[in-house]
PDB file of C-alpha atoms in Angstrom:
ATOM      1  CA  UNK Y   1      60.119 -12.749  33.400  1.00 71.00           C
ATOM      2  CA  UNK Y   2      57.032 -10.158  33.019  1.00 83.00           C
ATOM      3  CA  UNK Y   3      57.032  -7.777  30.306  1.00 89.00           C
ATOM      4  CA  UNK Y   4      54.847  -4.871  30.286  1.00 93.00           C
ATOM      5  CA  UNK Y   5      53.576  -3.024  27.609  1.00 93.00           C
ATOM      6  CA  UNK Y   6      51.445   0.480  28.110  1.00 94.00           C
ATOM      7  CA  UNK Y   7      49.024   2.294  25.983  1.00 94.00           C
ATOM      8  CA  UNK Y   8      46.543   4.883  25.669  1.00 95.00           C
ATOM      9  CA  UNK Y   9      48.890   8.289  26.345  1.00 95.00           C
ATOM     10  CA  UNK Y  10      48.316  11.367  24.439  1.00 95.00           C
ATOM     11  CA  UNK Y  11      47.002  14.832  24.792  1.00 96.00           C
ATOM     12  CA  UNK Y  12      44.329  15.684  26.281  1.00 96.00           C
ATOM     13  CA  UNK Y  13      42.191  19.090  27.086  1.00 96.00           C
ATOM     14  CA  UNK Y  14      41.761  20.276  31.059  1.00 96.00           C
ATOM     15  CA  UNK Y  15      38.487  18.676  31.873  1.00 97.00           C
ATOM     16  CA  UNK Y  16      38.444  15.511  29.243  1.00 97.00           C
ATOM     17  CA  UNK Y  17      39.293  11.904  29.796  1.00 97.00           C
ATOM     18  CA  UNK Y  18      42.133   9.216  29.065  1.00 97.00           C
ATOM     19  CA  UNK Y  19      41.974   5.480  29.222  1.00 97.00           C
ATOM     20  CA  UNK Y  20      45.585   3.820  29.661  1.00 97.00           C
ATOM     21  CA  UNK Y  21      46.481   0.026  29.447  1.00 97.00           C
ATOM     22  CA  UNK Y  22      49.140  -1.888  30.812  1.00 95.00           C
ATOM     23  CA  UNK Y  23      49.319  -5.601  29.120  1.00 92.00           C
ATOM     24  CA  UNK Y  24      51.130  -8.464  30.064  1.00 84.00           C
ATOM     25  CA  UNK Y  25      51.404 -11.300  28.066  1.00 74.00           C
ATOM     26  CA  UNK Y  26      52.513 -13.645  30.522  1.00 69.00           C
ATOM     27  CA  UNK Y  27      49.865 -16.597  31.924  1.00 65.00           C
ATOM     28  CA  UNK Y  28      50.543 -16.231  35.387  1.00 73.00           C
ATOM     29  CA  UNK Y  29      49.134 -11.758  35.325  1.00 76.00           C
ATOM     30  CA  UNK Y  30      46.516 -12.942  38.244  1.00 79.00           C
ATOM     31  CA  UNK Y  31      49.648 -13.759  40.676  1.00 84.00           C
ATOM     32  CA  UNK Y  32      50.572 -10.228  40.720  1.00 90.00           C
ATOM     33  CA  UNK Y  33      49.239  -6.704  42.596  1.00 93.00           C
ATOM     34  CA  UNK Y  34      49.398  -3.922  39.953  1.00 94.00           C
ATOM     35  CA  UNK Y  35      50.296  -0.502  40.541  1.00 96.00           C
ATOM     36  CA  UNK Y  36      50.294   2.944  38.313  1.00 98.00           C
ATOM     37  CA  UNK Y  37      52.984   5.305  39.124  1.00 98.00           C
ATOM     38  CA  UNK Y  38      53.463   9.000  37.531  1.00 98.00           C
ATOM     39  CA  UNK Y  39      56.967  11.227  37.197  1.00 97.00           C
ATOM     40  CA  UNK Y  40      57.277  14.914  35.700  1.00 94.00           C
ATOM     41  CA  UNK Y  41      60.625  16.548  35.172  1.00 92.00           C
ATOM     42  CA  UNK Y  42      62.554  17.308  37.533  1.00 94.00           C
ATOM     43  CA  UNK Y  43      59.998  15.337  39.988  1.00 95.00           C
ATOM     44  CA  UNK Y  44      60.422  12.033  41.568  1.00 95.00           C
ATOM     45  CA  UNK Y  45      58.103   8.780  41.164  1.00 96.00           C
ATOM     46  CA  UNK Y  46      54.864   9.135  42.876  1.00 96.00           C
ATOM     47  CA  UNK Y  47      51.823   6.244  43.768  1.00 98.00           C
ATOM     48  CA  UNK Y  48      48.737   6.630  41.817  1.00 98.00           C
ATOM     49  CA  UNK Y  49      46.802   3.660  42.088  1.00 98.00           C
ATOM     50  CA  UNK Y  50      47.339   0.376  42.891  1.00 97.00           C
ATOM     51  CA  UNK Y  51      44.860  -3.088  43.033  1.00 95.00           C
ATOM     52  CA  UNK Y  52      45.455  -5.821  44.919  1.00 91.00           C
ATOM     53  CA  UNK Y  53      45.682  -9.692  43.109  1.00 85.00           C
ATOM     54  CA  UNK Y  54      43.019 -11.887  45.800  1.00 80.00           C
ATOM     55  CA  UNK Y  55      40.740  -9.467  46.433  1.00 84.00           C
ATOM     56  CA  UNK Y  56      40.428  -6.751  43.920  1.00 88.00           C
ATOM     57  CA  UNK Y  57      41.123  -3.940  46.797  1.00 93.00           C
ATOM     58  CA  UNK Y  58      42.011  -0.680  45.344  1.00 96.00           C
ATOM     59  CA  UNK Y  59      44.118   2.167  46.693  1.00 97.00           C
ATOM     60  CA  UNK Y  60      44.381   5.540  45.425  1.00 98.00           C
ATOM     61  CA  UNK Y  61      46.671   8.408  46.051  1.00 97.00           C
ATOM     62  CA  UNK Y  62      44.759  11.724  47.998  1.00 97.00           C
ATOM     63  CA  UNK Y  63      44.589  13.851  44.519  1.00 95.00           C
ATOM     64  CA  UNK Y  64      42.736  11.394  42.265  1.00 97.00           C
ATOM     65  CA  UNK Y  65      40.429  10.168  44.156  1.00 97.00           C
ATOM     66  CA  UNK Y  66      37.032  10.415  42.609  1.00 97.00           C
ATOM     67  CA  UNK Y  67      38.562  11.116  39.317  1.00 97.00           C
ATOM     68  CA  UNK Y  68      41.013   8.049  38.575  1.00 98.00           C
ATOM     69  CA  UNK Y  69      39.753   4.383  38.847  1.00 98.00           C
ATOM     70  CA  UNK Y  70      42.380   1.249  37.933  1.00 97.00           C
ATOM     71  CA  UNK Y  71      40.024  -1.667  36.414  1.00 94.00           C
ATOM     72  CA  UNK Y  72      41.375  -5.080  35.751  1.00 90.00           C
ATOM     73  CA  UNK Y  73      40.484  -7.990  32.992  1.00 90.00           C
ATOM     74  CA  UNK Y  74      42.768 -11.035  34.050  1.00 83.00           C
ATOM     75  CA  UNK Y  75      40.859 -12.862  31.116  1.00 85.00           C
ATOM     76  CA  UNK Y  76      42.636 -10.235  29.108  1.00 89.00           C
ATOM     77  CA  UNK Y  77      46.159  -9.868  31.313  1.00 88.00           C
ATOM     78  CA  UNK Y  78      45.470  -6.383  31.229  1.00 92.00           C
ATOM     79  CA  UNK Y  79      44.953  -3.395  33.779  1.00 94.00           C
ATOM     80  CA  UNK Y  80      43.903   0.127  33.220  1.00 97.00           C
ATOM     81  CA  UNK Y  81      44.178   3.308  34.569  1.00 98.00           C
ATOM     82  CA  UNK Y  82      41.207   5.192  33.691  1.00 98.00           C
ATOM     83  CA  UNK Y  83      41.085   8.542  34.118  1.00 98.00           C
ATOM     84  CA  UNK Y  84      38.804  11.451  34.441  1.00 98.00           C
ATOM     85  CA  UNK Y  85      38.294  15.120  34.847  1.00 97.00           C
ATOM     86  CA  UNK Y  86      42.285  15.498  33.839  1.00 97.00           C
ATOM     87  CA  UNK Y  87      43.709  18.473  35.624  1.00 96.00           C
ATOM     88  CA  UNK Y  88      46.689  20.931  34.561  1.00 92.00           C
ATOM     89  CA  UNK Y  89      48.893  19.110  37.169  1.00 91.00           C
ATOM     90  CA  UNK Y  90      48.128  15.558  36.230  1.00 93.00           C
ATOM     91  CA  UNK Y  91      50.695  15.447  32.772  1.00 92.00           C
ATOM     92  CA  UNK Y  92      53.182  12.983  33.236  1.00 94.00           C
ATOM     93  CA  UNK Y  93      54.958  10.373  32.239  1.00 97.00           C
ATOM     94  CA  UNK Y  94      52.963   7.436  33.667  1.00 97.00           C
ATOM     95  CA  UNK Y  95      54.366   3.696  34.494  1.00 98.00           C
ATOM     96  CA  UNK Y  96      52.355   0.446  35.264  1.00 97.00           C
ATOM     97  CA  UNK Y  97      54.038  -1.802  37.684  1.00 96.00           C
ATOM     98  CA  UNK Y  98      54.101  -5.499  39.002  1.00 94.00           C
ATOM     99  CA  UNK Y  99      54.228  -6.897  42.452  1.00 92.00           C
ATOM    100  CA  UNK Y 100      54.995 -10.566  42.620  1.00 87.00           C
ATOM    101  CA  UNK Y 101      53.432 -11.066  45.912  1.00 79.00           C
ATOM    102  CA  UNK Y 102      56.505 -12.299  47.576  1.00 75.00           C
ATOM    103  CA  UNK Y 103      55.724 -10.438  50.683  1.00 78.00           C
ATOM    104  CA  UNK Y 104      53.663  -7.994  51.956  1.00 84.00           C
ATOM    105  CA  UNK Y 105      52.081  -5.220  49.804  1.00 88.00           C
ATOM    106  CA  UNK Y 106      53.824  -2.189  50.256  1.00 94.00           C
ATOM    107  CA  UNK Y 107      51.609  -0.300  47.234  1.00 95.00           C
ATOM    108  CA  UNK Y 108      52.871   2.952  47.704  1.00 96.00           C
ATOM    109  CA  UNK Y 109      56.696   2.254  47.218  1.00 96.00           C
ATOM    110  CA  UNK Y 110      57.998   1.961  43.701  1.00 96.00           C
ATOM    111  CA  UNK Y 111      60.598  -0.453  45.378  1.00 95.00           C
ATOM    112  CA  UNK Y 112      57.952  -2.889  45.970  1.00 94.00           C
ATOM    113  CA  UNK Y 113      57.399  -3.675  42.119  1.00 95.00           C
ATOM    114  CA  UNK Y 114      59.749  -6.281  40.332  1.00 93.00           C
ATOM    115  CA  UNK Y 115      58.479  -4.991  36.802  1.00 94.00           C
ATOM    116  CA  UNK Y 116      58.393  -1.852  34.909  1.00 95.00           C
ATOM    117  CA  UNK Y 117      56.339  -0.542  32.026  1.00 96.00           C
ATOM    118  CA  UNK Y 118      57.987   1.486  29.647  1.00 96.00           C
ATOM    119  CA  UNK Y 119      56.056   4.565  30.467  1.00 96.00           C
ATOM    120  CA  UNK Y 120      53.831   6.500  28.581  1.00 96.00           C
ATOM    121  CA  UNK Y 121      53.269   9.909  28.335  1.00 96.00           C
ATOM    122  CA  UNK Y 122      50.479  12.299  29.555  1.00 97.00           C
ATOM    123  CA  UNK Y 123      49.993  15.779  28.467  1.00 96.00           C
ATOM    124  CA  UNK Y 124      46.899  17.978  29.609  1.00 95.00           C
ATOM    125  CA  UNK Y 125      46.328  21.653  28.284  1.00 94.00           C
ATOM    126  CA  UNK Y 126      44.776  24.244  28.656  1.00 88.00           C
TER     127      UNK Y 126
END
């Protein structure tokens, strides 16, 4: 089983940058597409970004493109969501996810991940 561990939340000002991690200390991480996923209250879960596990292919959702990138370190079983230029709307609680590559890639449905991060919370002001 894959257990997932994120980092790197906080507060932040409009305009400034956060870096968050998503380990796993498993030795099989490369086997598996990765996905970041965001909720607010009262909101349900939405895609952020997502990387596939051959090729390195990114996807990113229409609102943080150009601001968010997701790098990964399989030497380190570790992806990131990096991200920049935080906007007012962007506070969240944000999730890393797991894809075991069973099937095809559907990136932008959290039903498609078999693992769960605990979340970690984003908070932007103004």
């Amino acid at each position: 089983q894959v257990q997932l561990v994120e980092s790197g939340g906080g507060l932040v000002q409009a305009g400034g940058s956060l870096r968050l991690s998503c380990a796993n200390s498993g030795r099989t991480f490369s086997n598996y597409a990765m996905g970041w996923f965001r909720q607010a209250p009262g909101k349900e879960r939405e895609f952020v970004a997502a990387i596939r596990r051959n090729d390195g292919v990114t996807f990113y959702e229409d609102s943080v493109k150009g601001r968010f990138t997701i790098p990964r370190d399989n030497a380190k079983n570790t992806v990131y969501l990096q991200m920049n230029s935080l906007k007012p709307e962007d506070p969240a609680v944000y999730y890393c996810a797991a894809d075991r590559g069973d099937g095809a890639y559907v990136y932008k449905s959290p039903a498609e991940y078999d693992y769960w991060g605990q979340g970690t919370q984003v908070t932007v002001s103004t």
